[in-house]
Short mmCIF file of C-alpha atoms in Angstrom, two decimals:
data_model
loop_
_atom_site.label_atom_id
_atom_site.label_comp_id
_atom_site.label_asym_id
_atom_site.label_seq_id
_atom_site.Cartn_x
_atom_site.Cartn_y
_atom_site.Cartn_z
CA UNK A 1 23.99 15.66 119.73
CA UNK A 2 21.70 15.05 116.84
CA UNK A 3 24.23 13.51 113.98
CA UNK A 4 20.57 13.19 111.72
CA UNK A 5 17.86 15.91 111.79
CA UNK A 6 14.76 15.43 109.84
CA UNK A 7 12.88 18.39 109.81
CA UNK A 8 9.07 19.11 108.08
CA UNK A 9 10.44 17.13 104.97
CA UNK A 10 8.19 16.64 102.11
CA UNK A 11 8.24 14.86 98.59
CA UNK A 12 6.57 14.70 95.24
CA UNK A 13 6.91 12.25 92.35
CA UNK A 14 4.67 14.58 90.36
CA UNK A 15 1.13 15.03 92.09
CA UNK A 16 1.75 12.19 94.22
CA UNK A 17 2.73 12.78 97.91
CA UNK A 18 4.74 10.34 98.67
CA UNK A 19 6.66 11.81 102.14
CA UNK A 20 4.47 14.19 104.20
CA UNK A 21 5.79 16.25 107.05
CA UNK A 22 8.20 14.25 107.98
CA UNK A 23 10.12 15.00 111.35
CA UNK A 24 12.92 12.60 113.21
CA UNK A 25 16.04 13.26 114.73
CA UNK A 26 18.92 10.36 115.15
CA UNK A 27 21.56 11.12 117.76
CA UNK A 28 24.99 10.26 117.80
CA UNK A 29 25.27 6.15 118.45
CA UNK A 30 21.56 5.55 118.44
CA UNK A 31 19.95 2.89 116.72
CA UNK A 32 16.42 3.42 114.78
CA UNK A 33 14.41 1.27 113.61
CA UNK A 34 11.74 2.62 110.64
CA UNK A 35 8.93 0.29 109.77
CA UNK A 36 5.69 0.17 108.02
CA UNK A 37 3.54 -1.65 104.84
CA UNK A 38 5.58 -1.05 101.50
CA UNK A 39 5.02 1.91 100.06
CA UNK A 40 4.56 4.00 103.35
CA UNK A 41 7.55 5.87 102.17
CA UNK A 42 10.59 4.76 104.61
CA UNK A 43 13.21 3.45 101.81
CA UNK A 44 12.09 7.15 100.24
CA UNK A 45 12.57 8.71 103.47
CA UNK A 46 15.72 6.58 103.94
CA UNK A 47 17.54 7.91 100.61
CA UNK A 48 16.55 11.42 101.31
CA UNK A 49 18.87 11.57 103.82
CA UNK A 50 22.14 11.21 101.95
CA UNK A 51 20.48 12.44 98.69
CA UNK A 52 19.60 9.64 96.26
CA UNK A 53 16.29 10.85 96.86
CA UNK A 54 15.77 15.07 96.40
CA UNK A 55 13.25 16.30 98.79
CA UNK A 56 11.07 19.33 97.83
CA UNK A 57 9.72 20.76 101.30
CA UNK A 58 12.03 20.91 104.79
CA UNK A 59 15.45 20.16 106.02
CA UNK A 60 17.78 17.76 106.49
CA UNK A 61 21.09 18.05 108.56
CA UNK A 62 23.70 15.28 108.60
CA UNK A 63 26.75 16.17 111.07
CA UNK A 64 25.24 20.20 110.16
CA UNK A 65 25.78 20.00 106.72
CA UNK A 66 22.30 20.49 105.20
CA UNK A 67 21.49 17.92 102.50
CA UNK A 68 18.91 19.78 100.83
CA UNK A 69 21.45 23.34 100.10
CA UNK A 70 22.03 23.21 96.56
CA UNK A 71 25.65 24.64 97.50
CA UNK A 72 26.49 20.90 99.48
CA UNK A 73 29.34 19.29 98.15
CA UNK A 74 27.28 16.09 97.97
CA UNK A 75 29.77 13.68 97.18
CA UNK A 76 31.91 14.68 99.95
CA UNK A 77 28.54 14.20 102.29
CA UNK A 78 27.67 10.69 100.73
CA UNK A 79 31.60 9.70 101.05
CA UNK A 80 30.56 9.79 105.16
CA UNK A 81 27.30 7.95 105.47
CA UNK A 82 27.80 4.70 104.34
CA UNK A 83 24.34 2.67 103.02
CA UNK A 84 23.61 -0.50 102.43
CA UNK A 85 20.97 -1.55 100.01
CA UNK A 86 18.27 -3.95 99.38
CA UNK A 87 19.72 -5.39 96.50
CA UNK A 88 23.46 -5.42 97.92
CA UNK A 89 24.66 -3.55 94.39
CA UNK A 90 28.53 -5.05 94.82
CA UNK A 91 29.93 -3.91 91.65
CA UNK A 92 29.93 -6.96 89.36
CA UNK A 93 32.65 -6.46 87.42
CA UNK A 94 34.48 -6.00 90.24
CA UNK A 95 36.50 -8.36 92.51
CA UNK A 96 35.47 -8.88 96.09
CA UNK A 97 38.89 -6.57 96.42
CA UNK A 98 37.91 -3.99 94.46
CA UNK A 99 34.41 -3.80 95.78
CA UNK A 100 36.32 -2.73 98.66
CA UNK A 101 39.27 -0.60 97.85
CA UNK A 102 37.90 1.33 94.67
CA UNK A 103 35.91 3.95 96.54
CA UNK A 104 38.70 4.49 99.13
CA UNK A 105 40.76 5.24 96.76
CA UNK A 106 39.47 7.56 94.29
CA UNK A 107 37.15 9.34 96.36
CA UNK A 108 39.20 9.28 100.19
CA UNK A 109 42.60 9.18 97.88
CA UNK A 110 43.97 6.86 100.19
CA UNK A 111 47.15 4.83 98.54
CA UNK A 112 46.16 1.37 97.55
CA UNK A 113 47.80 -0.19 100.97
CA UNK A 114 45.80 1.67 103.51
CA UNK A 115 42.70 0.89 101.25
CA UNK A 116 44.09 -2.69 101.07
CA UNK A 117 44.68 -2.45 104.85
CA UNK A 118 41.53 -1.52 105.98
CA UNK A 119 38.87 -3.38 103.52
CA UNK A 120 40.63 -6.59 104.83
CA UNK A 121 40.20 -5.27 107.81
CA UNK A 122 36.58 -5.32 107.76
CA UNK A 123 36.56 -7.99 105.42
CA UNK A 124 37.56 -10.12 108.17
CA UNK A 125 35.33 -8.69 110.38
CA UNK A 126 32.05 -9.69 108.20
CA UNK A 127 34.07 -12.93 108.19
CA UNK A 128 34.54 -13.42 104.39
CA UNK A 129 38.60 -12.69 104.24
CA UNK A 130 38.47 -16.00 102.51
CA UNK A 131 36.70 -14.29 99.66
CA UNK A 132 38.84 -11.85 98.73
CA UNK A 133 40.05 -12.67 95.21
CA UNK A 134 36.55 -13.62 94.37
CA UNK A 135 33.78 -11.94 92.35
CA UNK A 136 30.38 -11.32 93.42
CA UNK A 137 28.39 -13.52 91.08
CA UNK A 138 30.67 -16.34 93.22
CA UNK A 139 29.35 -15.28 96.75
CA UNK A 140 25.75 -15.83 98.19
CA UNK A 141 23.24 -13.38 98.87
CA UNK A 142 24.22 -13.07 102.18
CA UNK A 143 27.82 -12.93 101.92
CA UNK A 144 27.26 -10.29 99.42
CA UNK A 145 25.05 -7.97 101.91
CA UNK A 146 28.22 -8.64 104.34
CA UNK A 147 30.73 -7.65 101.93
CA UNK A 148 28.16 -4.57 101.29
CA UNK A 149 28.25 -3.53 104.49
CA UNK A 150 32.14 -4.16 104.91
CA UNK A 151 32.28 -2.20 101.50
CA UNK A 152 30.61 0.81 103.49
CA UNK A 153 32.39 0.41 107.14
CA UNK A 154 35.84 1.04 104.72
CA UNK A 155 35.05 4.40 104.10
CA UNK A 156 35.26 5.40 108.08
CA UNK A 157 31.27 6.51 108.13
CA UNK A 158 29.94 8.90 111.09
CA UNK A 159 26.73 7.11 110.22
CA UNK A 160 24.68 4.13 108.60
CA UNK A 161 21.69 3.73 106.42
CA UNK A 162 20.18 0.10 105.94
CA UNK A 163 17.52 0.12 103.44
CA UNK A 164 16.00 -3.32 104.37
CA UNK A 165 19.33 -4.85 103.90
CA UNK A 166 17.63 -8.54 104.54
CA UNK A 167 14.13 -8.46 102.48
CA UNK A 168 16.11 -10.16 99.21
CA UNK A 169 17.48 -12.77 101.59
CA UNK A 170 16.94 -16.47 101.57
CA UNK A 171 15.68 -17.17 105.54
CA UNK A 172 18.40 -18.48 106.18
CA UNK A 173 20.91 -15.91 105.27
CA UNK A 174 19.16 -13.19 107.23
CA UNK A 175 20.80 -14.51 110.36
CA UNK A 176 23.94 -13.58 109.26
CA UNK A 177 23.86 -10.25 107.91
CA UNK A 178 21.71 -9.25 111.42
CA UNK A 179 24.47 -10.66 113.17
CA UNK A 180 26.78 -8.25 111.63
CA UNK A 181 24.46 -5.29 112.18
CA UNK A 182 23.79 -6.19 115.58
CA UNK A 183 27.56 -6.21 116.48
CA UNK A 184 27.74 -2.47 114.96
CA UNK A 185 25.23 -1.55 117.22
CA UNK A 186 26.88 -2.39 120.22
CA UNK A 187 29.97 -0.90 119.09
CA UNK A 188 28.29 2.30 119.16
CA UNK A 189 28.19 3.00 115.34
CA UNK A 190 25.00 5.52 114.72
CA UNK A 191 22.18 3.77 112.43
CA UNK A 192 18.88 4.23 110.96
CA UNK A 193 17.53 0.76 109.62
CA UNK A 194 14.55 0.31 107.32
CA UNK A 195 13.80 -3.18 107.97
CA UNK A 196 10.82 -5.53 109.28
CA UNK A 197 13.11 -7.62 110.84
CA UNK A 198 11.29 -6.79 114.64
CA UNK A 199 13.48 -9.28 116.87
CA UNK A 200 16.66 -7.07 115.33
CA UNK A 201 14.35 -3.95 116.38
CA UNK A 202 13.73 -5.79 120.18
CA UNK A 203 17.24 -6.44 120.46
CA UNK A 204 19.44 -3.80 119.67
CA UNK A 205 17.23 -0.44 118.52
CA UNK A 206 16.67 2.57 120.61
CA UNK A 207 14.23 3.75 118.77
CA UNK A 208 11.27 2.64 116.58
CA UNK A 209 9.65 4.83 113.89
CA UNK A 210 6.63 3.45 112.17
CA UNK A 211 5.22 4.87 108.77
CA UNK A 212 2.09 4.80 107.22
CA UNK A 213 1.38 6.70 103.35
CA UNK A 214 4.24 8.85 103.37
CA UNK A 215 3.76 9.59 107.61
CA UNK A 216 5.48 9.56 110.34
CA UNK A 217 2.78 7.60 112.63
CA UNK A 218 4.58 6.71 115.53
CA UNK A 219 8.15 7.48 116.61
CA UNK A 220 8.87 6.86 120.23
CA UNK A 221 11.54 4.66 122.34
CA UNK A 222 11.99 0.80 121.79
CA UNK A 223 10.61 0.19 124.94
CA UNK A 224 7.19 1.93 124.57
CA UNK A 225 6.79 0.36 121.36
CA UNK A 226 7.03 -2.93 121.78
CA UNK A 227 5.71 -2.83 125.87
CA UNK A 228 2.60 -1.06 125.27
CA UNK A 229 0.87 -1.34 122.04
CA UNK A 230 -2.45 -0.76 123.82
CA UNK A 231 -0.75 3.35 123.23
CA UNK A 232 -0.56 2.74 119.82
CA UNK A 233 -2.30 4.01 117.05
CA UNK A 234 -4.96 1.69 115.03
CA UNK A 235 -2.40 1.42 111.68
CA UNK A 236 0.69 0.10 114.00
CA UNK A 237 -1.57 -1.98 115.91
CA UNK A 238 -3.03 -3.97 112.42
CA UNK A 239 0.59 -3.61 111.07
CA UNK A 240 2.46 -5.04 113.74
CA UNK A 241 -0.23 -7.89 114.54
CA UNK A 242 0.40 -8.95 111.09
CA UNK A 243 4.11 -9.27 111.25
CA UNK A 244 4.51 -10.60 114.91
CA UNK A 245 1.35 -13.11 114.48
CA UNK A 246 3.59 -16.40 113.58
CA UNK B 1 38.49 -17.29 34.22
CA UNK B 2 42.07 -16.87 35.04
CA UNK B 3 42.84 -16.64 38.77
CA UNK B 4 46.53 -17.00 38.88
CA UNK B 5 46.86 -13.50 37.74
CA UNK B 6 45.90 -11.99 40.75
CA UNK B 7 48.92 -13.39 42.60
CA UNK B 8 51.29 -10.50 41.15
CA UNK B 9 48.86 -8.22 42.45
CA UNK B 10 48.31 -9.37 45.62
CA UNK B 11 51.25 -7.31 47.35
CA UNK B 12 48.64 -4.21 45.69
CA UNK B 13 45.86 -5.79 46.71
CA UNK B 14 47.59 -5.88 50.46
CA UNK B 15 47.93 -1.99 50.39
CA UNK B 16 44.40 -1.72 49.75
CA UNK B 17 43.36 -3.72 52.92
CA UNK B 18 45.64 -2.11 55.24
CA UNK B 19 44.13 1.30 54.71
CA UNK B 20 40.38 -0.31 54.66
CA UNK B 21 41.66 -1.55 58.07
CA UNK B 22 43.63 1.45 59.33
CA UNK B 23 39.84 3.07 58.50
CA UNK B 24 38.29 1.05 60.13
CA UNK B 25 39.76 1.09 63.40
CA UNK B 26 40.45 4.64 63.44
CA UNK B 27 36.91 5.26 62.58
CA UNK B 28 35.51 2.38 65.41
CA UNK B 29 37.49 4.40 68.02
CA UNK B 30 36.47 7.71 67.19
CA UNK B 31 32.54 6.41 66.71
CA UNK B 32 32.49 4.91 69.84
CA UNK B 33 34.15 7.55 71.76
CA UNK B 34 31.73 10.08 70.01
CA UNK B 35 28.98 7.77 70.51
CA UNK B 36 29.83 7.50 74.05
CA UNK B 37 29.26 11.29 74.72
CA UNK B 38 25.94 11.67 72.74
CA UNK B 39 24.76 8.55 74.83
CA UNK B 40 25.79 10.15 78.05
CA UNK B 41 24.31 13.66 76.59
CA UNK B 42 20.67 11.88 75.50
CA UNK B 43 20.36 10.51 78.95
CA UNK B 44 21.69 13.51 80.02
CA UNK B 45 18.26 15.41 82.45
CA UNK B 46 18.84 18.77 80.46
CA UNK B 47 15.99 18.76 78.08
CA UNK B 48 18.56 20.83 75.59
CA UNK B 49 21.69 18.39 76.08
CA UNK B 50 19.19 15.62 75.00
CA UNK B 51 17.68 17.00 72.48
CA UNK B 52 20.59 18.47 70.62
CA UNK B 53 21.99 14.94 70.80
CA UNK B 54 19.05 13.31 69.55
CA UNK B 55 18.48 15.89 66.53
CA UNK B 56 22.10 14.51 65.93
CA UNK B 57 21.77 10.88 65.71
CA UNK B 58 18.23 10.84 63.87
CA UNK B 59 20.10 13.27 61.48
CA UNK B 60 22.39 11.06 60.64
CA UNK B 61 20.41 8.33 61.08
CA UNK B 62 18.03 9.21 57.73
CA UNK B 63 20.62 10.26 55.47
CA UNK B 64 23.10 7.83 53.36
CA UNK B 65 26.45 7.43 54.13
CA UNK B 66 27.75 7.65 50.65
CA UNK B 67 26.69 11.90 50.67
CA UNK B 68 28.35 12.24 54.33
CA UNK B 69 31.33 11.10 52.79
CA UNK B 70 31.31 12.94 49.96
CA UNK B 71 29.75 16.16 51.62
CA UNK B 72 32.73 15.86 53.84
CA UNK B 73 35.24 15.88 51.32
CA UNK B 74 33.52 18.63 49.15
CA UNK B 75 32.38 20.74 51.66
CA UNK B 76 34.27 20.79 54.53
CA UNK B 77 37.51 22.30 52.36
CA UNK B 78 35.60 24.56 51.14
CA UNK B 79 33.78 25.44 54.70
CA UNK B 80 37.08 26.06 56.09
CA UNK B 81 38.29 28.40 53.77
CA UNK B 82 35.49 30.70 54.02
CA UNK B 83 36.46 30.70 57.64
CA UNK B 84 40.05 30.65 57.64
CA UNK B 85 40.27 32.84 54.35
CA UNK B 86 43.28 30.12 53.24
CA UNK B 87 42.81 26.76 51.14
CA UNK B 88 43.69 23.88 53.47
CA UNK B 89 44.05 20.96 51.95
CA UNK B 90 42.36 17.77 54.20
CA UNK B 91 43.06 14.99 51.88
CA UNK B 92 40.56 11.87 51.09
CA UNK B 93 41.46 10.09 54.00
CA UNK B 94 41.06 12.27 56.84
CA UNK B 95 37.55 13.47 55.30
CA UNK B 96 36.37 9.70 55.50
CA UNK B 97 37.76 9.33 58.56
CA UNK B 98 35.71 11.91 60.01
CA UNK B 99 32.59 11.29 57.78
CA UNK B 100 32.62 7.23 59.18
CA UNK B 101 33.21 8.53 62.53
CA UNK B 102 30.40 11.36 62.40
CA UNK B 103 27.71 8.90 60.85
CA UNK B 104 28.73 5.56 62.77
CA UNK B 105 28.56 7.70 65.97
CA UNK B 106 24.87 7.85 65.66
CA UNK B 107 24.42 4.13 65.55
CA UNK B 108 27.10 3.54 68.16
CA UNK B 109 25.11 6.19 70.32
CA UNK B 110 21.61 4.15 70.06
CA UNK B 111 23.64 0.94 71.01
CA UNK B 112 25.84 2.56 74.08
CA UNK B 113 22.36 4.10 75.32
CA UNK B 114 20.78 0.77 75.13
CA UNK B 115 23.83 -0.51 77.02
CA UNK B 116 24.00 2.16 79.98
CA UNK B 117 20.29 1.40 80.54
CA UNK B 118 20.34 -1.89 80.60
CA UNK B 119 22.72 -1.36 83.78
CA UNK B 120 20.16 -0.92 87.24
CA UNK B 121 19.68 2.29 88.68
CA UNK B 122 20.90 0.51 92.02
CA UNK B 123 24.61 0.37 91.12
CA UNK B 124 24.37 4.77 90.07
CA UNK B 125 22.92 4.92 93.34
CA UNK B 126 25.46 2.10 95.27
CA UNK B 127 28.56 4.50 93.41
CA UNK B 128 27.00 8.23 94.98
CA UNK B 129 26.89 6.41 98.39
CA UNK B 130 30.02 5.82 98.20
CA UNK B 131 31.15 9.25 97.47
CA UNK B 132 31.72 9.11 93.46
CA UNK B 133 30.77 12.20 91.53
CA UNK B 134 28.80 11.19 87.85
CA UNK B 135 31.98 11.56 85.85
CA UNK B 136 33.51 8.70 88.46
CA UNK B 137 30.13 6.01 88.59
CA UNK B 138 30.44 5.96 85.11
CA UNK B 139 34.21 5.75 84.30
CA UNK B 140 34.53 2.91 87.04
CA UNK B 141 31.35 1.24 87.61
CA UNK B 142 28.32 1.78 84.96
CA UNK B 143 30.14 1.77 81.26
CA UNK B 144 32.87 -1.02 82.04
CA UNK B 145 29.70 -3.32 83.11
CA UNK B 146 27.31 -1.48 79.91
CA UNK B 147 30.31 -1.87 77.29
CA UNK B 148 30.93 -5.74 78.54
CA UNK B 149 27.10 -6.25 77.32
CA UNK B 150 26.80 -4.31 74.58
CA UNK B 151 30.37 -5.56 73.42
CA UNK B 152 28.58 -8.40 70.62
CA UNK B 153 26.53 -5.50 69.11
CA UNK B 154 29.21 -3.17 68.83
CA UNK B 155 31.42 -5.60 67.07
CA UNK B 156 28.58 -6.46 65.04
CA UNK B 157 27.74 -2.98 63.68
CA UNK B 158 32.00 -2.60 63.16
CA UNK B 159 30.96 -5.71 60.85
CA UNK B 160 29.03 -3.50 58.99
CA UNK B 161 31.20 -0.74 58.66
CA UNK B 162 34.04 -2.70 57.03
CA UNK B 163 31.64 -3.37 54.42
CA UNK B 164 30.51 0.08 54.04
CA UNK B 165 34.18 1.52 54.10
CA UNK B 166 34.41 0.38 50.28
CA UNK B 167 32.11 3.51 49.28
CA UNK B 168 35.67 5.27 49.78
CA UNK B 169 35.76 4.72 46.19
CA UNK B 170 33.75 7.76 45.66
CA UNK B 171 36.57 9.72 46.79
CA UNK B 172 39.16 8.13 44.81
CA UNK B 173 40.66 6.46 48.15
CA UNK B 174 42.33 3.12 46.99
CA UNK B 175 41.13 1.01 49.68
CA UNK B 176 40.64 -3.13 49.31
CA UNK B 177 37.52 -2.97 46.58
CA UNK B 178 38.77 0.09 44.65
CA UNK B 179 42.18 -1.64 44.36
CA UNK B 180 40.60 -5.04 43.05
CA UNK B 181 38.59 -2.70 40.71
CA UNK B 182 41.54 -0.75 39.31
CA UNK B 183 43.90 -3.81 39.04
CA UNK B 184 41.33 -6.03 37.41
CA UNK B 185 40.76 -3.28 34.61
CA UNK B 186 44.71 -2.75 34.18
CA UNK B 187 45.37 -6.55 34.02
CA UNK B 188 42.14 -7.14 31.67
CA UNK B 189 40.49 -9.77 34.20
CA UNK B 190 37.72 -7.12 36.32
CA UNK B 191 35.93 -10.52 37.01
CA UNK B 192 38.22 -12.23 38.78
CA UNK B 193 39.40 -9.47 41.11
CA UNK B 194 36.20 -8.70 41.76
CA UNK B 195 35.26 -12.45 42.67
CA UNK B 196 38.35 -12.79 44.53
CA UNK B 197 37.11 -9.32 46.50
CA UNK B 198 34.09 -10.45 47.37
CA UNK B 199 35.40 -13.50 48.51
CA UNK B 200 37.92 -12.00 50.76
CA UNK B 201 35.05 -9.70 52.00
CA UNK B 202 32.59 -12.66 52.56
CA UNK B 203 35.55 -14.54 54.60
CA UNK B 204 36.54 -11.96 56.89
CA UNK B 205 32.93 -10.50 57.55
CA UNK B 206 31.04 -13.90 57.88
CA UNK B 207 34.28 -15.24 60.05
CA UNK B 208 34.28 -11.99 62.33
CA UNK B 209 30.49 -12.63 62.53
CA UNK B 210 30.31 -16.17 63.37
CA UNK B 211 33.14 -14.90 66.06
CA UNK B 212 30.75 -12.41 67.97
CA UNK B 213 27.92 -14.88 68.11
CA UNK B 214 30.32 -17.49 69.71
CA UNK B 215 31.22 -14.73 72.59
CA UNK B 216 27.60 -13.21 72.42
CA UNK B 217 26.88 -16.88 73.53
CA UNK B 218 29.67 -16.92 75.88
CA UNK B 219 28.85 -13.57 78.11
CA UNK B 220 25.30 -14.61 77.75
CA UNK B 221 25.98 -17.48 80.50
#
């Protein structure tokens, strides 16, 4: 069953195109990879989906519940995809705590136990319980991206976005945070990943999609991908040489 | 020069500064709570929200305080009893009260705006994620961080505003300076209450001031 469905989506900023036909479908507890040079469109592509980006041509369904119908209750929608972004965005002002509970609460009305409950929950399970009374600014970047992600697990998601959740890393951080995502994948939690991170891709996607100006160039298993890139088409090829040279 | 004169007054002189306070506060809250919503309508994406609030704050941007205050107490009354058909009776206070909050909303508006903005678009977009609605991001997550910044120049412009409350005077409202004035030409020493006044003024502004640059400094680490 398809928990994600893409279909013919295109986007405008003005007169530039900046998504083009864009078709995917992400099935329940599969893991997909989208790559490509910066400004191909895949963080665009990425936020269309739970609608921090509006989309002007095409569908997109998310459980069945179209995201482009103005008649969506899209906070309800967002409340069940949980995303993770570049730039972490842990609510400053907030305590590590609060990061955690705040949404729980006032949007899932859950009493401030359960949302206790289960943000140490997954606190602990990004490994950070330590942290708890902390503020952000106190953390590193890639404790923050953990407690981001632990921020979005609290809210019981059917699905994740990533939107390259390691690109504002130190190298040495990035390690950490694909630890974490790699562990969700094997649980069996559904994800679409905008990353570059390619041994991530290798090791736990089932799927790789590759973008070029606002397309869809390539979208086919792991597997093919990575075993036959004679198949693929010239823009992959010179992208992926690039990445996987050192 | 004879100073020691003042000291019987100075239980009057007393009265006068609590209402100059009382107005000032009252009028801070309101400005910044009104401000608040015209910021929120100017970055609002209806072109008619926006624009109604800006035809608002550069409206009361270009004219002086001193005829919103007095407009307010003239007209208003007189407004409302062509509407109601009976005299109501506002009283000086409540038609400054209104007239500081109308016209310091504008300025609080360009300084909340300023604030909100400075705030990424990343933490709007990390609070829909999560399931907020608008009215939630900002409550919880975008004004308590834009009001923590801004905080220095709102105090500052409050700075101002105590200064400016003296125009009351045009109303007849006996507020710290029109006290000093009145008491100073009973007693036969306007010179010396007026010294004193602007002494009292210069203390409490230029202490408040040097204040908000100390914590300006302070949230700036």
């Amino acid at each position: 069953m398809s928990m994600i469905s893409i279909k013919n989506v295109s986007k405008w900023y003005g007169e530039f195109q900046v998504l083009t036909d864009c078709t995917t479908d992400v099935s329940k507890g599969e893991v997909v990879v989208v790559c490509g040079p910066s400004g191909s469109g895949k963080s665009t592509l990425i936020k269309t989906v739970n609608a921090l980006e509006p989309f002007q041509k095409g569908e997109i369904f998310v459980d069945g519940v179209s995201v482009g119908d103005a008649k969506t209750d899209l906070p309800k929608l967002r409340a069940r995809i949980g995303m993770v972004f570049q730039n972490f965005e842990l609510f400053p002002h907030l305590s590590i705590t609060e990061n955690l509970t705040i949404a729980q609460q006032r949007v899932l009305g859950r009493s401030q136990d359960e949302a206790m409950q289960k943000g140490m929950h997954y606190l602990d399970r990004v490994g950070l319980k330590a942290q708890a009374n902390k503020f952000p600014g106190q953390l590193s970047g890639g404790q923050q991206q953990r407690v981001a992600i632990a921020r979005a697990l609290a809210m019981d998601p059917i699905a994740m976005l990533f939107d390259e959740p390691t690109s504002a890393l130190d190298p040495e951080m990035v390690n950490e945070v694909l630890d974490v995502m790699v562990e969700l994948a094997h649980e069996g939690m559904t994800m679409m990943c905008v990353t570059h991170e390619m041994g991530f891709a290798r090791k736990v996607a089932n799927r790789v999609i590759f973008m070029d100006r606002g397309h869809i160039v390539e979208d086919c298993a792991k597997e093919e991908f990575f075993g036959n890139p004679e198949a693929r088409s010239e823009r992959a090829k010179q992208f992926l040489s690039k990445i996987l040279q050192h | 020069m004879d100073f020691t004169q003042i000291v019987p007054s100075l239980p009057n002189l007393w009265e006068g500064m609590l209402l100059t306070l009382k107005l000032l506060l009252l009028a801070v809250g309101g400005g910044v709570a009104l401000g608040t919503i015209l910021a929120l309508l100017r970055l609002s994406s209806s072109p008619l929200l926006s624009g109604l609030a800006k035809a608002y704050v550069n409206y009361f941007r270009s004219i002086p305080l001193l005829l919103v205050i007095t407009w307010f107490y003239l007209a208003v009354p007189m407004l409302l009893n062509w509407i109601t058909g009976e005299f109501v009776a506002i009283g000086a206070f409540t038609s400054c009260l209104v007239a500081f909050m109308m016209f310091e909303a504008a300025y609080y508006c360009e300084i909340v705006r300023a604030g909100i903005q400075s705030i990424s678009s990343g933490q709007l977009n990390a609070a829909y994620a999560l399931g907020m609605s608008y009215g939630q991001a900002m409550r919880l997550i975008i004004l308590p961080q834009a009001f923590r910044k801004m905080m220095p120049l709102l105090l500052q412009q409050s700075i101002i505003l105590f200064q400016d409350t003296s125009l009351v005077y045009a109303v007849g409202l006996m507020d710290f300076l029109n006290m000093a004035r009145s008491k100073g030409d009973i007693i036969g020493l306007p010179h010396e209450f007026l010294i004193f006044a602007g002494a009292v003024y210069f203390v409490i502004s230029f202490g408040a001031s040097t204040l908000v640059k100390r914590l300006q400094k302070r949230l700036a680490v």
